[in-house]
Amino acid sequence: DAGVIQSPRHEVTEMGQEVTLRCKPISGHDYLFWYRQTMMRGLELLIYFNNNVPIDDSGMPEDRFSAKMPNASFSTLKIQPSEPRDSAVYFCASRPRRRSSRDTDTQYFGPGTRLTVL
Amino acid sequence: DQQVKQNSPSLSVQEGRISILNCDYTNSMFDYFLWYKKYPAEGPTFLISISSIKDKNEDGRFTVFLNKSAKHLSLHIVPSQPGDSAVYFCAASAGGNEKLTFGTGTRLTIIP
């Protein structure tokens, strides 16, 4: 299994530009999560999907952020327009459906995209 | 409001000794706790977890202790090895909710 795939691995852009981050979850996983990592706040959940449907987007910081999951094997996180304070590492994670109420909550993370907004 | 706190940003431990990483939480609804390990330029990987019905879970060199009354958990690594040098994140979830709330991480450095 290739694991969760994210692209690009690094993105440098200028303030005001549109940024699109991409994620391919592990095949067969029902849940997909987008996180942002910063030194001050650690790993913050931005949004998560279940079977391609957004379930909770309360962590999305502003309307400048949007996420889509058009099918089970692809998701995007878009920032438009980007700002310097958006600079962070963005992680995508996926996990399978629980088979019991106490099945592990383990999520499988991709390698992340390091975003720098100048 | 940080519901999961890791108050030590960094920790250095001699190889072969015990490493103890701490985590505090404020939300009494949390009932499942996990530790993730992260190497540079990689995503976090699951290490060990514990349910609130237990106070200890052991997996090889790794043991997690949970003190519900104090809302505190700790990860013990014995003996510490150079490959354990990484950032460790504590995470929690509540009532089967899919959301994990992470701490800010502790950078562990094992000194040979």
mmCIF file of C-alpha atoms in Angstrom:
data_model
loop_
_atom_site.group_PDB
_atom_site.id
_atom_site.type_symbol
_atom_site.label_atom_id
_atom_site.label_comp_id
_atom_site.label_asym_id
_atom_site.label_seq_id
_atom_site.Cartn_x
_atom_site.Cartn_y
_atom_site.Cartn_z
ATOM 1 C CA ASP A 1 0.000 0.000 0.000
ATOM 2 C CA ALA A 2 1.394 3.423 -0.990
ATOM 3 C CA GLY A 3 -0.054 5.200 2.020
ATOM 4 C CA VAL A 4 -1.569 8.656 1.922
ATOM 5 C CA ILE A 5 -0.115 10.707 -0.931
ATOM 6 C CA GLN A 6 0.117 14.481 -0.863
ATOM 7 C CA SER A 7 1.262 16.924 -3.488
ATOM 8 C CA PRO A 8 3.117 19.120 -3.789
ATOM 9 C CA ARG A 9 5.579 18.444 -0.971
ATOM 10 C CA HIS A 10 6.683 22.062 -0.962
ATOM 11 C CA GLU A 11 4.902 25.147 -2.203
ATOM 12 C CA VAL A 12 6.240 28.690 -2.212
ATOM 13 C CA THR A 13 3.884 31.397 -3.371
ATOM 14 C CA GLU A 14 3.324 35.091 -3.064
ATOM 15 C CA MET A 15 0.649 36.733 -0.982
ATOM 16 C CA GLY A 16 -2.617 36.962 -2.839
ATOM 17 C CA GLN A 17 -2.063 33.932 -5.010
ATOM 18 C CA GLU A 18 -4.308 30.876 -5.037
ATOM 19 C CA VAL A 19 -2.862 27.685 -3.570
ATOM 20 C CA THR A 20 -4.228 24.173 -4.091
ATOM 21 C CA LEU A 21 -3.031 21.244 -2.033
ATOM 22 C CA ARG A 22 -3.856 17.708 -3.086
ATOM 23 C CA CYS A 23 -4.390 14.444 -1.277
ATOM 24 C CA LYS A 24 -4.962 10.832 -2.254
ATOM 25 C CA PRO A 25 -6.140 8.769 0.744
ATOM 26 C CA ILE A 26 -5.437 5.098 1.317
ATOM 27 C CA SER A 27 -7.725 3.001 -0.843
ATOM 28 C CA GLY A 28 -10.774 1.784 1.032
ATOM 29 C CA HIS A 29 -10.579 4.405 3.775
ATOM 30 C CA ASP A 30 -13.898 6.136 4.422
ATOM 31 C CA TYR A 31 -12.613 9.149 6.321
ATOM 32 C CA LEU A 32 -10.327 11.925 5.183
ATOM 33 C CA PHE A 33 -8.928 14.682 7.389
ATOM 34 C CA TRP A 34 -7.056 17.909 6.658
ATOM 35 C CA TYR A 35 -4.747 19.299 9.368
ATOM 36 C CA ARG A 36 -2.470 22.284 9.679
ATOM 37 C CA GLN A 37 0.673 22.196 11.815
ATOM 38 C CA THR A 38 2.184 25.314 13.340
ATOM 39 C CA MET A 39 4.652 25.764 16.167
ATOM 40 C CA MET A 40 2.181 27.706 18.259
ATOM 41 C CA ARG A 41 -0.892 25.532 17.865
ATOM 42 C CA GLY A 42 0.470 22.131 16.957
ATOM 43 C CA LEU A 43 -1.775 20.002 14.754
ATOM 44 C CA GLU A 44 -5.156 21.598 14.131
ATOM 45 C CA LEU A 45 -7.997 19.807 12.395
ATOM 46 C CA LEU A 46 -9.366 21.938 9.570
ATOM 47 C CA ILE A 47 -12.064 19.713 8.078
ATOM 48 C CA TYR A 48 -12.962 16.072 7.682
ATOM 49 C CA PHE A 49 -14.995 14.046 5.217
ATOM 50 C CA ASN A 50 -16.899 10.786 5.530
ATOM 51 C CA ASN A 51 -17.594 8.993 2.258
ATOM 52 C CA ASN A 52 -16.700 12.166 0.341
ATOM 53 C CA VAL A 53 -19.169 14.305 2.322
ATOM 54 C CA PRO A 54 -17.828 17.152 4.504
ATOM 55 C CA ILE A 55 -18.854 16.437 8.092
ATOM 56 C CA ASP A 56 -17.165 19.094 10.170
ATOM 57 C CA ASP A 57 -15.471 22.205 8.799
ATOM 58 C CA SER A 58 -15.465 24.160 12.047
ATOM 59 C CA GLY A 59 -11.674 24.262 12.012
ATOM 60 C CA MET A 60 -11.436 26.044 8.676
ATOM 61 C CA PRO A 61 -9.978 29.403 9.673
ATOM 62 C CA GLU A 62 -11.676 31.675 7.160
ATOM 63 C CA ASP A 63 -13.684 31.784 3.990
ATOM 64 C CA ARG A 64 -10.403 31.934 2.129
ATOM 65 C CA PHE A 65 -10.079 28.209 2.849
ATOM 66 C CA SER A 66 -12.148 25.614 1.028
ATOM 67 C CA ALA A 67 -11.924 21.840 0.669
ATOM 68 C CA LYS A 68 -13.498 19.376 -1.701
ATOM 69 C CA MET A 69 -13.606 15.637 -2.123
ATOM 70 C CA PRO A 70 -15.041 14.900 -5.570
ATOM 71 C CA ASN A 71 -14.447 11.152 -5.215
ATOM 72 C CA ALA A 72 -13.133 8.568 -2.791
ATOM 73 C CA SER A 73 -9.566 8.815 -4.035
ATOM 74 C CA PHE A 74 -8.964 12.555 -4.206
ATOM 75 C CA SER A 75 -9.324 15.680 -2.111
ATOM 76 C CA THR A 76 -8.144 19.266 -2.426
ATOM 77 C CA LEU A 77 -7.589 22.083 0.038
ATOM 78 C CA LYS A 78 -7.618 25.510 -1.566
ATOM 79 C CA ILE A 79 -6.541 28.829 -0.124
ATOM 80 C CA GLN A 80 -7.585 31.909 -2.054
ATOM 81 C CA PRO A 81 -6.147 34.459 -1.613
ATOM 82 C CA SER A 82 -3.178 33.196 0.366
ATOM 83 C CA GLU A 83 -1.587 35.254 3.158
ATOM 84 C CA PRO A 84 1.792 34.968 4.937
ATOM 85 C CA ARG A 85 0.083 33.715 8.109
ATOM 86 C CA ASP A 86 -1.097 30.669 6.156
ATOM 87 C CA SER A 87 2.497 29.444 6.053
ATOM 88 C CA ALA A 88 2.500 26.039 7.756
ATOM 89 C CA VAL A 89 2.709 22.327 7.058
ATOM 90 C CA TYR A 90 -0.597 20.902 5.874
ATOM 91 C CA PHE A 91 -1.300 17.229 6.448
ATOM 92 C CA CYS A 92 -3.906 14.959 5.000
ATOM 93 C CA ALA A 93 -4.887 11.802 6.891
ATOM 94 C CA SER A 94 -7.305 8.962 6.275
ATOM 95 C CA ARG A 95 -8.771 6.129 8.254
ATOM 96 C CA PRO A 96 -11.088 3.202 7.626
ATOM 97 C CA ARG A 97 -14.616 2.841 8.905
ATOM 98 C CA ARG A 98 -14.815 1.428 12.403
ATOM 99 C CA ARG A 99 -15.957 -2.155 12.600
ATOM 100 C CA SER A 100 -16.809 -1.852 16.307
ATOM 101 C CA SER A 101 -17.570 0.993 18.672
ATOM 102 C CA ARG A 102 -14.144 0.715 20.230
ATOM 103 C CA ASP A 103 -12.116 0.218 17.108
ATOM 104 C CA THR A 104 -8.960 2.255 17.115
ATOM 105 C CA ASP A 105 -9.175 5.907 16.224
ATOM 106 C CA THR A 106 -5.871 5.646 14.398
ATOM 107 C CA GLN A 107 -5.475 7.966 11.477
ATOM 108 C CA TYR A 108 -2.849 7.472 8.780
ATOM 109 C CA PHE A 109 -1.038 10.629 7.776
ATOM 110 C CA GLY A 110 0.545 11.695 4.533
ATOM 111 C CA PRO A 111 4.012 13.320 4.430
ATOM 112 C CA GLY A 112 2.559 16.829 4.402
ATOM 113 C CA THR A 113 2.868 19.902 2.195
ATOM 114 C CA ARG A 114 5.081 22.703 3.466
ATOM 115 C CA LEU A 115 3.488 25.957 2.364
ATOM 116 C CA THR A 116 5.375 29.224 2.413
ATOM 117 C CA VAL A 117 3.517 32.411 1.518
ATOM 118 C CA LEU A 118 5.824 35.363 0.936
ATOM 119 C CA ASP B 1 -8.272 27.273 23.835
ATOM 120 C CA GLN B 2 -5.796 24.410 23.886
ATOM 121 C CA GLN B 3 -7.701 21.380 25.198
ATOM 122 C CA VAL B 4 -4.655 19.119 24.959
ATOM 123 C CA LYS B 5 -1.430 20.539 26.320
ATOM 124 C CA GLN B 6 2.138 19.384 26.094
ATOM 125 C CA ASN B 7 3.975 21.863 28.255
ATOM 126 C CA SER B 8 7.483 20.683 27.457
ATOM 127 C CA PRO B 9 8.482 21.706 23.935
ATOM 128 C CA SER B 10 11.648 19.652 24.146
ATOM 129 C CA LEU B 11 13.321 16.916 26.165
ATOM 130 C CA SER B 12 16.802 15.407 26.042
ATOM 131 C CA VAL B 13 17.521 11.955 27.460
ATOM 132 C CA GLN B 14 20.625 9.786 27.562
ATOM 133 C CA GLU B 15 20.489 6.629 25.500
ATOM 134 C CA GLY B 16 19.394 3.652 27.597
ATOM 135 C CA ARG B 17 17.582 5.780 30.162
ATOM 136 C CA ILE B 18 13.847 6.299 30.527
ATOM 137 C CA SER B 19 12.078 9.027 28.549
ATOM 138 C CA ILE B 20 8.876 10.414 30.047
ATOM 139 C CA LEU B 21 6.656 12.646 27.937
ATOM 140 C CA ASN B 22 3.700 14.353 29.549
ATOM 141 C CA CYS B 23 0.313 15.506 28.341
ATOM 142 C CA ASP B 24 -2.547 17.282 30.107
ATOM 143 C CA TYR B 25 -6.106 17.741 28.913
ATOM 144 C CA THR B 26 -8.991 19.909 30.012
ATOM 145 C CA ASN B 27 -12.013 18.331 28.322
ATOM 146 C CA SER B 28 -13.560 15.733 30.663
ATOM 147 C CA MET B 29 -15.433 14.231 27.707
ATOM 148 C CA PHE B 30 -12.212 12.848 26.222
ATOM 149 C CA ASP B 31 -12.222 9.081 26.594
ATOM 150 C CA TYR B 32 -9.585 7.868 24.160
ATOM 151 C CA PHE B 33 -5.989 9.001 23.967
ATOM 152 C CA LEU B 34 -3.261 8.398 21.445
ATOM 153 C CA TRP B 35 0.403 9.139 20.991
ATOM 154 C CA TYR B 36 1.865 9.839 17.575
ATOM 155 C CA LYS B 37 5.508 10.047 16.615
ATOM 156 C CA LYS B 38 6.792 12.330 13.874
ATOM 157 C CA TYR B 39 10.135 12.367 12.105
ATOM 158 C CA PRO B 40 11.255 15.402 10.063
ATOM 159 C CA ALA B 41 9.691 15.658 6.604
ATOM 160 C CA GLU B 42 7.271 12.821 7.394
ATOM 161 C CA GLY B 43 3.708 12.655 8.631
ATOM 162 C CA PRO B 44 2.884 11.577 12.180
ATOM 163 C CA THR B 45 2.608 7.825 12.733
ATOM 164 C CA PHE B 46 0.519 6.122 15.382
ATOM 165 C CA LEU B 47 2.493 4.815 18.343
ATOM 166 C CA ILE B 48 0.206 3.692 21.162
ATOM 167 C CA SER B 49 -3.243 4.433 22.564
ATOM 168 C CA ILE B 50 -5.280 4.027 25.716
ATOM 169 C CA SER B 51 -8.981 3.991 26.526
ATOM 170 C CA SER B 52 -10.293 5.806 29.577
ATOM 171 C CA ILE B 53 -11.413 2.491 31.065
ATOM 172 C CA LYS B 54 -7.755 1.616 31.567
ATOM 173 C CA ASP B 55 -4.962 3.334 33.424
ATOM 174 C CA LYS B 56 -2.065 1.682 31.647
ATOM 175 C CA ASN B 57 -1.258 0.234 28.252
ATOM 176 C CA GLU B 58 2.038 -1.325 27.309
ATOM 177 C CA ASP B 59 3.563 -2.146 23.935
ATOM 178 C CA GLY B 60 7.167 -3.248 24.020
ATOM 179 C CA ARG B 61 9.337 -0.375 25.167
ATOM 180 C CA PHE B 62 6.378 2.015 25.204
ATOM 181 C CA THR B 63 3.913 2.413 28.057
ATOM 182 C CA VAL B 64 1.166 4.984 28.363
ATOM 183 C CA PHE B 65 -0.269 5.852 31.756
ATOM 184 C CA LEU B 66 -3.582 7.631 32.244
ATOM 185 C CA ASN B 67 -4.605 9.497 35.397
ATOM 186 C CA LYS B 68 -8.206 10.532 34.811
ATOM 187 C CA SER B 69 -8.620 12.432 38.070
ATOM 188 C CA ALA B 70 -5.637 14.606 37.193
ATOM 189 C CA LYS B 71 -6.530 14.706 33.477
ATOM 190 C CA HIS B 72 -2.978 13.688 32.758
ATOM 191 C CA LEU B 73 -1.286 11.068 30.656
ATOM 192 C CA SER B 74 2.311 10.168 30.120
ATOM 193 C CA LEU B 75 4.337 8.135 27.673
ATOM 194 C CA HIS B 76 7.277 6.155 29.010
ATOM 195 C CA ILE B 77 9.985 4.849 26.702
ATOM 196 C CA VAL B 78 12.364 2.338 28.256
ATOM 197 C CA PRO B 79 15.131 1.994 27.288
ATOM 198 C CA SER B 80 15.462 5.042 25.068
ATOM 199 C CA GLN B 81 17.203 4.526 21.737
ATOM 200 C CA PRO B 82 18.627 7.012 19.209
ATOM 201 C CA GLY B 83 15.832 6.110 16.772
ATOM 202 C CA ASP B 84 13.333 7.434 19.303
ATOM 203 C CA SER B 85 14.485 10.985 18.571
ATOM 204 C CA ALA B 86 11.389 12.602 17.075
ATOM 205 C CA VAL B 87 8.479 14.889 17.882
ATOM 206 C CA TYR B 88 5.768 13.198 19.944
ATOM 207 C CA PHE B 89 2.159 14.363 19.768
ATOM 208 C CA CYS B 90 -0.507 13.542 22.291
ATOM 209 C CA ALA B 91 -4.080 13.361 20.928
ATOM 210 C CA ALA B 92 -7.547 12.790 22.363
ATOM 211 C CA SER B 93 -11.051 12.032 21.181
ATOM 212 C CA ALA B 94 -14.468 12.055 22.845
ATOM 213 C CA GLY B 95 -17.348 9.594 22.712
ATOM 214 C CA GLY B 96 -16.421 7.929 19.463
ATOM 215 C CA ASN B 97 -16.191 11.270 17.683
ATOM 216 C CA GLU B 98 -13.979 11.106 14.627
ATOM 217 C CA LYS B 99 -12.163 14.285 15.575
ATOM 218 C CA LEU B 100 -8.775 14.049 17.216
ATOM 219 C CA THR B 101 -7.529 17.003 19.244
ATOM 220 C CA PHE B 102 -3.742 17.202 19.224
ATOM 221 C CA GLY B 103 -1.247 18.861 21.508
ATOM 222 C CA THR B 104 1.607 21.039 20.304
ATOM 223 C CA GLY B 105 4.178 18.251 20.493
ATOM 224 C CA THR B 106 7.372 17.522 22.424
ATOM 225 C CA ARG B 107 10.692 17.153 20.618
ATOM 226 C CA LEU B 108 12.597 14.232 22.152
ATOM 227 C CA THR B 109 16.327 13.988 21.571
ATOM 228 C CA ILE B 110 18.166 10.850 22.626
ATOM 229 C CA ILE B 111 21.812 11.521 23.366
ATOM 230 C CA PRO B 112 24.134 8.637 22.436
#
